[in-house]
């Protein structure tokens, strides 16, 4: 064996490091066509739904009661498209894991990166960066479009220079990244796209939609502490005293997502594939 062949063999036989795993996951996520479609869908849904809601709320503002006008939050209205955008980013989080199970690629990934925690950590880190960037772009675009529509109808509106406006806009990116990571955890635990997506939709969309019709003794604590209800407070500027403060609510959501991710890591380490 020549020295060059020996060096090549040593490089080929070494274990994949975390940096190697990150490069591999980055290659996977950016070369799959569905990634671009899903990210584009996140932006379009977030900005489009936010624009429609801003348009409707702007038109209704003049006929609102004094109490409703006092509680009007221009930032939250402009960013309200997160309701649909979170489903799209949640789907991508699920697919990052379940698509490998569907194609059998997970076996190859584990052969190349035998350290299961290292592999899942690399997937989570790469996805979190992509989701955070997409969510932040969505937040900025939705805010700017929404405020322009509100201003056009004479409703209260904000600029990025107003107090707490940047926290709300960057908060949209943080919130969507957390929802996506929840999708990664759900996909790892269930290994099935349909089941994991159903869980993501139930947690982020269905349960919050039904909270207002629950009896008061149930609705109050769930409205305050349900993970996505608490987490979305980071996008609000006008604080409702009945709900958690922005960073406290976001902390509750972070804690819940970390617990589910920890469960996903534990299960991924001990089962066969």
mmCIF file of C-alpha atoms in Angstrom:
data_model
loop_
_atom_site.group_PDB
_atom_site.id
_atom_site.type_symbol
_atom_site.label_atom_id
_atom_site.label_comp_id
_atom_site.label_asym_id
_atom_site.label_seq_id
_atom_site.Cartn_x
_atom_site.Cartn_y
_atom_site.Cartn_z
ATOM 1 C CA UNK A 1 0.000 0.000 0.000
ATOM 2 C CA UNK A 2 1.376 3.406 -0.956
ATOM 3 C CA UNK A 3 1.500 6.255 1.638
ATOM 4 C CA UNK A 4 -1.304 8.059 -0.227
ATOM 5 C CA UNK A 5 -3.512 4.974 -0.149
ATOM 6 C CA UNK A 6 -2.779 4.503 3.545
ATOM 7 C CA UNK A 7 -3.771 8.094 4.337
ATOM 8 C CA UNK A 8 -6.965 7.688 2.315
ATOM 9 C CA UNK A 9 -7.782 4.472 4.157
ATOM 10 C CA UNK A 10 -7.245 6.145 7.538
ATOM 11 C CA UNK A 11 -9.542 9.028 6.558
ATOM 12 C CA UNK A 12 -12.128 6.561 5.348
ATOM 13 C CA UNK A 13 -12.076 4.487 8.526
ATOM 14 C CA UNK A 14 -12.293 7.321 11.092
ATOM 15 C CA UNK A 15 -15.595 7.909 12.879
ATOM 16 C CA UNK A 16 -17.728 10.757 11.614
ATOM 17 C CA UNK A 17 -17.454 13.778 13.899
ATOM 18 C CA UNK A 18 -20.305 16.122 14.818
ATOM 19 C CA UNK A 19 -19.014 18.571 12.189
ATOM 20 C CA UNK A 20 -19.129 15.767 9.589
ATOM 21 C CA UNK A 21 -22.689 14.942 10.620
ATOM 22 C CA UNK A 22 -23.722 18.612 10.386
ATOM 23 C CA UNK A 23 -22.239 18.894 6.864
ATOM 24 C CA UNK A 24 -24.075 15.719 5.864
ATOM 25 C CA UNK A 25 -27.407 16.941 7.240
ATOM 26 C CA UNK A 26 -26.944 20.325 5.571
ATOM 27 C CA UNK A 27 -26.377 18.590 2.251
ATOM 28 C CA UNK A 28 -29.500 16.505 2.732
ATOM 29 C CA UNK A 29 -31.817 19.349 3.699
ATOM 30 C CA UNK A 30 -30.707 21.737 0.953
ATOM 31 C CA UNK A 31 -30.774 19.212 -1.875
ATOM 32 C CA UNK A 32 -34.263 17.833 -1.225
ATOM 33 C CA UNK A 33 -36.824 19.643 -3.374
ATOM 34 C CA UNK A 34 -39.574 19.436 -0.752
ATOM 35 C CA UNK A 35 -37.471 21.561 1.608
ATOM 36 C CA UNK A 36 -37.611 24.579 -0.702
ATOM 37 C CA UNK A 37 -41.337 24.108 -1.303
ATOM 38 C CA UNK A 38 -42.090 23.837 2.425
ATOM 39 C CA UNK A 39 -39.963 26.842 3.364
ATOM 40 C CA UNK A 40 -41.584 28.895 0.609
ATOM 41 C CA UNK A 41 -44.983 27.746 1.876
ATOM 42 C CA UNK A 42 -44.074 28.892 5.391
ATOM 43 C CA UNK A 43 -43.255 32.401 4.160
ATOM 44 C CA UNK A 44 -46.274 32.650 1.846
ATOM 45 C CA UNK A 45 -48.717 31.391 4.475
ATOM 46 C CA UNK A 46 -47.253 33.563 7.212
ATOM 47 C CA UNK A 47 -47.222 36.751 5.160
ATOM 48 C CA UNK A 48 -50.411 36.065 3.199
ATOM 49 C CA UNK A 49 -52.570 35.098 6.171
ATOM 50 C CA UNK A 50 -51.135 37.981 8.192
ATOM 51 C CA UNK A 51 -52.008 40.402 5.382
ATOM 52 C CA UNK A 52 -55.602 39.131 5.120
ATOM 53 C CA UNK A 53 -56.123 39.321 8.886
ATOM 54 C CA UNK A 54 -54.560 42.807 9.024
ATOM 55 C CA UNK A 55 -56.827 43.947 6.203
ATOM 56 C CA UNK A 56 -59.931 42.631 7.968
ATOM 57 C CA UNK A 57 -58.960 43.976 11.393
ATOM 58 C CA UNK A 58 -58.053 47.345 9.899
ATOM 59 C CA UNK A 59 -61.485 47.652 8.281
ATOM 60 C CA UNK A 60 -63.249 46.634 11.506
ATOM 61 C CA UNK A 61 -61.270 48.908 13.797
ATOM 62 C CA UNK A 62 -63.511 51.945 13.364
ATOM 63 C CA UNK A 63 -66.613 49.970 14.400
ATOM 64 C CA UNK A 64 -64.921 48.287 17.382
ATOM 65 C CA UNK A 65 -65.897 49.101 20.969
ATOM 66 C CA UNK A 66 -63.659 51.305 23.112
ATOM 67 C CA UNK A 67 -62.506 48.225 25.034
ATOM 68 C CA UNK A 68 -61.628 46.386 21.828
ATOM 69 C CA UNK A 69 -59.743 49.414 20.485
ATOM 70 C CA UNK A 70 -57.780 49.710 23.752
ATOM 71 C CA UNK A 71 -56.720 46.052 23.470
ATOM 72 C CA UNK A 72 -55.793 46.328 19.773
ATOM 73 C CA UNK A 73 -52.228 45.060 19.231
ATOM 74 C CA UNK A 74 -50.879 46.054 15.783
ATOM 75 C CA UNK A 75 -47.799 43.813 16.088
ATOM 76 C CA UNK A 76 -49.787 40.725 17.022
ATOM 77 C CA UNK A 77 -52.286 41.403 14.217
ATOM 78 C CA UNK A 78 -49.534 41.772 11.604
ATOM 79 C CA UNK A 79 -47.798 38.584 12.758
ATOM 80 C CA UNK A 80 -51.003 36.538 13.096
ATOM 81 C CA UNK A 81 -50.178 34.552 9.955
ATOM 82 C CA UNK A 82 -48.045 32.366 12.222
ATOM 83 C CA UNK A 83 -51.253 30.344 12.769
ATOM 84 C CA UNK A 84 -50.819 28.752 9.315
ATOM 85 C CA UNK A 85 -47.040 29.154 8.959
ATOM 86 C CA UNK A 86 -46.469 26.972 12.026
ATOM 87 C CA UNK A 87 -48.173 24.033 10.291
ATOM 88 C CA UNK A 88 -45.801 24.304 7.308
ATOM 89 C CA UNK A 89 -42.623 24.544 9.385
ATOM 90 C CA UNK A 90 -43.912 21.741 11.618
ATOM 91 C CA UNK A 91 -44.330 19.525 8.539
ATOM 92 C CA UNK A 92 -40.742 20.172 7.507
ATOM 93 C CA UNK A 93 -39.535 19.293 11.007
ATOM 94 C CA UNK A 94 -41.418 15.994 10.806
ATOM 95 C CA UNK A 95 -40.136 15.221 7.291
ATOM 96 C CA UNK A 96 -36.502 15.822 8.271
ATOM 97 C CA UNK A 97 -36.761 12.574 10.241
ATOM 98 C CA UNK A 98 -39.637 10.521 8.819
ATOM 99 C CA UNK A 99 -38.566 10.829 5.173
ATOM 100 C CA UNK A 100 -35.432 8.854 6.041
ATOM 101 C CA UNK A 101 -37.534 6.122 7.617
ATOM 102 C CA UNK A 102 -39.842 6.061 4.586
ATOM 103 C CA UNK A 103 -36.955 5.644 2.125
ATOM 104 C CA UNK A 104 -34.761 3.417 4.302
ATOM 105 C CA UNK A 105 -32.061 6.085 4.279
ATOM 106 C CA UNK A 106 -31.975 6.033 8.074
ATOM 107 C CA UNK A 107 -29.977 2.774 7.944
ATOM 108 C CA UNK A 108 -27.292 4.401 5.799
ATOM 109 C CA UNK A 109 -27.225 7.482 8.044
ATOM 110 C CA UNK A 110 -26.687 5.315 11.126
ATOM 111 C CA UNK A 111 -23.966 3.315 9.387
ATOM 112 C CA UNK A 112 -22.082 6.527 8.554
ATOM 113 C CA UNK A 113 -22.756 8.206 11.928
ATOM 114 C CA UNK A 114 -23.085 5.369 14.478
ATOM 115 C CA UNK A 115 -23.423 7.816 17.343
ATOM 116 C CA UNK A 116 -27.204 8.142 17.450
ATOM 117 C CA UNK A 117 -27.254 11.191 19.707
ATOM 118 C CA UNK A 118 -24.680 12.846 17.435
ATOM 119 C CA UNK A 119 -26.809 12.151 14.362
ATOM 120 C CA UNK A 120 -30.038 13.465 15.892
ATOM 121 C CA UNK A 121 -28.230 16.487 17.372
ATOM 122 C CA UNK A 122 -26.839 17.329 13.919
ATOM 123 C CA UNK A 123 -30.307 16.996 12.346
ATOM 124 C CA UNK A 124 -31.838 19.191 15.037
ATOM 125 C CA UNK A 125 -29.100 21.841 14.821
ATOM 126 C CA UNK A 126 -29.217 22.149 11.029
ATOM 127 C CA UNK A 127 -33.003 22.229 10.981
ATOM 128 C CA UNK A 128 -33.135 24.807 13.800
ATOM 129 C CA UNK A 129 -30.847 27.165 11.852
ATOM 130 C CA UNK A 130 -32.933 26.816 8.683
ATOM 131 C CA UNK A 131 -36.233 27.223 10.569
ATOM 132 C CA UNK A 132 -34.971 30.239 12.524
ATOM 133 C CA UNK A 133 -33.827 32.011 9.361
ATOM 134 C CA UNK A 134 -37.107 31.263 7.571
ATOM 135 C CA UNK A 135 -39.192 32.264 10.572
ATOM 136 C CA UNK A 136 -37.317 35.551 10.970
ATOM 137 C CA UNK A 137 -37.770 36.418 7.288
ATOM 138 C CA UNK A 138 -41.462 35.567 7.610
ATOM 139 C CA UNK A 139 -41.764 37.709 10.728
ATOM 140 C CA UNK A 140 -40.179 40.776 9.154
ATOM 141 C CA UNK A 141 -42.198 40.503 5.933
ATOM 142 C CA UNK A 142 -45.498 39.863 7.733
ATOM 143 C CA UNK A 143 -44.917 42.752 10.136
ATOM 144 C CA UNK A 144 -44.076 45.277 7.418
ATOM 145 C CA UNK A 145 -46.970 44.247 5.147
ATOM 146 C CA UNK A 146 -49.434 44.085 8.042
ATOM 147 C CA UNK A 147 -48.539 47.507 9.440
ATOM 148 C CA UNK A 148 -48.850 49.086 6.006
ATOM 149 C CA UNK A 149 -52.365 47.636 5.591
ATOM 150 C CA UNK A 150 -53.416 48.765 9.069
ATOM 151 C CA UNK A 151 -52.120 52.272 8.386
ATOM 152 C CA UNK A 152 -54.033 52.350 5.101
ATOM 153 C CA UNK A 153 -57.319 51.848 6.980
ATOM 154 C CA UNK A 154 -56.603 54.324 9.738
ATOM 155 C CA UNK A 155 -56.014 51.676 12.413
ATOM 156 C CA UNK A 156 -53.145 51.894 14.941
ATOM 157 C CA UNK A 157 -49.883 50.650 13.460
ATOM 158 C CA UNK A 158 -46.208 50.379 14.367
ATOM 159 C CA UNK A 159 -42.731 50.689 12.902
ATOM 160 C CA UNK A 160 -39.675 48.568 13.646
ATOM 161 C CA UNK A 161 -38.362 51.473 15.719
ATOM 162 C CA UNK A 162 -41.254 51.375 18.197
ATOM 163 C CA UNK A 163 -40.625 49.859 21.637
ATOM 164 C CA UNK A 164 -40.739 46.045 21.673
ATOM 165 C CA UNK A 165 -41.470 45.826 17.943
ATOM 166 C CA UNK A 166 -38.156 44.075 17.191
ATOM 167 C CA UNK A 167 -38.720 41.633 20.056
ATOM 168 C CA UNK A 168 -42.077 40.714 18.530
ATOM 169 C CA UNK A 169 -40.626 40.302 15.024
ATOM 170 C CA UNK A 170 -37.602 38.257 16.052
ATOM 171 C CA UNK A 171 -39.925 36.389 18.401
ATOM 172 C CA UNK A 172 -41.854 35.133 15.375
ATOM 173 C CA UNK A 173 -38.663 33.470 14.123
ATOM 174 C CA UNK A 174 -37.924 31.943 17.525
ATOM 175 C CA UNK A 175 -41.502 30.680 17.872
ATOM 176 C CA UNK A 176 -41.539 29.029 14.425
ATOM 177 C CA UNK A 177 -38.128 27.428 15.036
ATOM 178 C CA UNK A 178 -39.444 25.884 18.250
ATOM 179 C CA UNK A 179 -42.548 24.539 16.492
ATOM 180 C CA UNK A 180 -40.270 22.996 13.858
ATOM 181 C CA UNK A 181 -38.098 21.365 16.520
ATOM 182 C CA UNK A 182 -41.257 19.952 18.081
ATOM 183 C CA UNK A 183 -41.958 18.421 14.670
ATOM 184 C CA UNK A 184 -38.462 16.872 14.631
ATOM 185 C CA UNK A 185 -39.106 15.348 18.061
ATOM 186 C CA UNK A 186 -42.568 14.065 17.073
ATOM 187 C CA UNK A 187 -41.163 12.540 13.871
ATOM 188 C CA UNK A 188 -38.395 10.800 15.825
ATOM 189 C CA UNK A 189 -40.783 9.395 18.405
ATOM 190 C CA UNK A 190 -43.440 8.173 15.950
ATOM 191 C CA UNK A 191 -41.339 7.431 12.792
ATOM 192 C CA UNK A 192 -44.477 8.042 10.690
ATOM 193 C CA UNK A 193 -45.226 11.249 8.783
ATOM 194 C CA UNK A 194 -49.025 11.146 9.111
ATOM 195 C CA UNK A 195 -49.052 10.406 12.829
ATOM 196 C CA UNK A 196 -46.373 12.971 13.676
ATOM 197 C CA UNK A 197 -48.050 15.646 11.553
ATOM 198 C CA UNK A 198 -51.379 14.954 13.291
ATOM 199 C CA UNK A 199 -49.699 15.514 16.655
ATOM 200 C CA UNK A 200 -48.115 18.786 15.474
ATOM 201 C CA UNK A 201 -51.431 20.092 14.127
ATOM 202 C CA UNK A 202 -53.299 19.072 17.272
ATOM 203 C CA UNK A 203 -50.795 20.778 19.590
ATOM 204 C CA UNK A 204 -50.314 23.960 17.560
ATOM 205 C CA UNK A 205 -53.701 24.470 15.915
ATOM 206 C CA UNK A 206 -56.621 22.342 17.116
ATOM 207 C CA UNK A 207 -56.234 22.528 20.893
ATOM 208 C CA UNK A 208 -55.717 26.353 20.953
ATOM 209 C CA UNK A 209 -58.755 26.737 18.689
ATOM 210 C CA UNK A 210 -60.984 24.896 21.176
ATOM 211 C CA UNK A 211 -59.682 26.557 24.353
ATOM 212 C CA UNK A 212 -62.123 29.529 24.131
ATOM 213 C CA UNK A 213 -65.160 27.194 24.216
ATOM 214 C CA UNK A 214 -63.973 25.257 27.271
ATOM 215 C CA UNK A 215 -65.423 25.955 30.740
ATOM 216 C CA UNK A 216 -63.679 28.866 32.431
ATOM 217 C CA UNK A 217 -61.938 26.673 35.000
ATOM 218 C CA UNK A 218 -60.241 24.836 32.090
ATOM 219 C CA UNK A 219 -59.884 27.682 29.626
ATOM 220 C CA UNK A 220 -57.979 30.050 31.944
ATOM 221 C CA UNK A 221 -55.045 27.766 32.858
ATOM 222 C CA UNK A 222 -54.867 26.256 29.362
ATOM 223 C CA UNK A 223 -54.894 29.687 27.741
ATOM 224 C CA UNK A 224 -52.086 30.727 30.059
ATOM 225 C CA UNK A 225 -49.865 27.626 30.065
ATOM 226 C CA UNK A 226 -50.599 25.591 26.918
ATOM 227 C CA UNK A 227 -47.149 25.619 25.216
ATOM 228 C CA UNK A 228 -48.077 27.385 21.985
ATOM 229 C CA UNK A 229 -50.484 29.778 23.735
ATOM 230 C CA UNK A 230 -47.725 30.735 26.156
ATOM 231 C CA UNK A 231 -45.034 30.866 23.465
ATOM 232 C CA UNK A 232 -46.943 33.156 21.143
ATOM 233 C CA UNK A 233 -46.896 35.918 23.788
ATOM 234 C CA UNK A 234 -43.408 36.746 22.532
ATOM 235 C CA UNK A 235 -45.095 38.205 19.419
ATOM 236 C CA UNK A 236 -47.401 40.484 21.435
ATOM 237 C CA UNK A 237 -46.668 44.096 22.364
ATOM 238 C CA UNK A 238 -49.808 44.875 24.361
ATOM 239 C CA UNK A 239 -49.642 42.575 27.358
ATOM 240 C CA UNK A 240 -52.835 40.861 28.578
ATOM 241 C CA UNK A 241 -52.528 40.622 32.403
ATOM 242 C CA UNK A 242 -54.407 37.296 32.323
ATOM 243 C CA UNK A 243 -51.612 35.733 30.235
ATOM 244 C CA UNK A 244 -47.904 35.146 30.845
ATOM 245 C CA UNK A 245 -45.332 37.850 30.079
ATOM 246 C CA UNK A 246 -43.585 37.460 26.676
ATOM 247 C CA UNK A 247 -40.323 35.881 27.843
ATOM 248 C CA UNK A 248 -41.977 33.873 30.613
ATOM 249 C CA UNK A 249 -44.404 32.394 28.087
ATOM 250 C CA UNK A 250 -41.612 31.691 25.648
ATOM 251 C CA UNK A 251 -39.694 29.997 28.472
ATOM 252 C CA UNK A 252 -42.642 27.674 29.108
ATOM 253 C CA UNK A 253 -42.715 26.689 25.435
ATOM 254 C CA UNK A 254 -38.922 26.157 25.383
ATOM 255 C CA UNK A 255 -39.151 23.887 28.435
ATOM 256 C CA UNK A 256 -41.899 21.743 26.884
ATOM 257 C CA UNK A 257 -40.067 21.385 23.544
ATOM 258 C CA UNK A 258 -36.825 20.485 25.349
ATOM 259 C CA UNK A 259 -38.620 17.772 27.333
ATOM 260 C CA UNK A 260 -40.130 16.266 24.156
ATOM 261 C CA UNK A 261 -36.748 16.485 22.397
ATOM 262 C CA UNK A 262 -35.073 14.769 25.354
ATOM 263 C CA UNK A 263 -37.632 11.961 25.086
ATOM 264 C CA UNK A 264 -36.893 11.700 21.349
ATOM 265 C CA UNK A 265 -33.142 11.428 21.998
ATOM 266 C CA UNK A 266 -33.712 8.766 24.671
ATOM 267 C CA UNK A 267 -35.959 6.653 22.436
ATOM 268 C CA UNK A 268 -33.714 7.088 19.377
ATOM 269 C CA UNK A 269 -30.710 5.810 21.380
ATOM 270 C CA UNK A 270 -32.270 2.581 22.614
ATOM 271 C CA UNK A 271 -34.464 1.206 19.840
ATOM 272 C CA UNK A 272 -33.262 -0.900 16.930
ATOM 273 C CA UNK A 273 -33.566 1.678 14.115
#
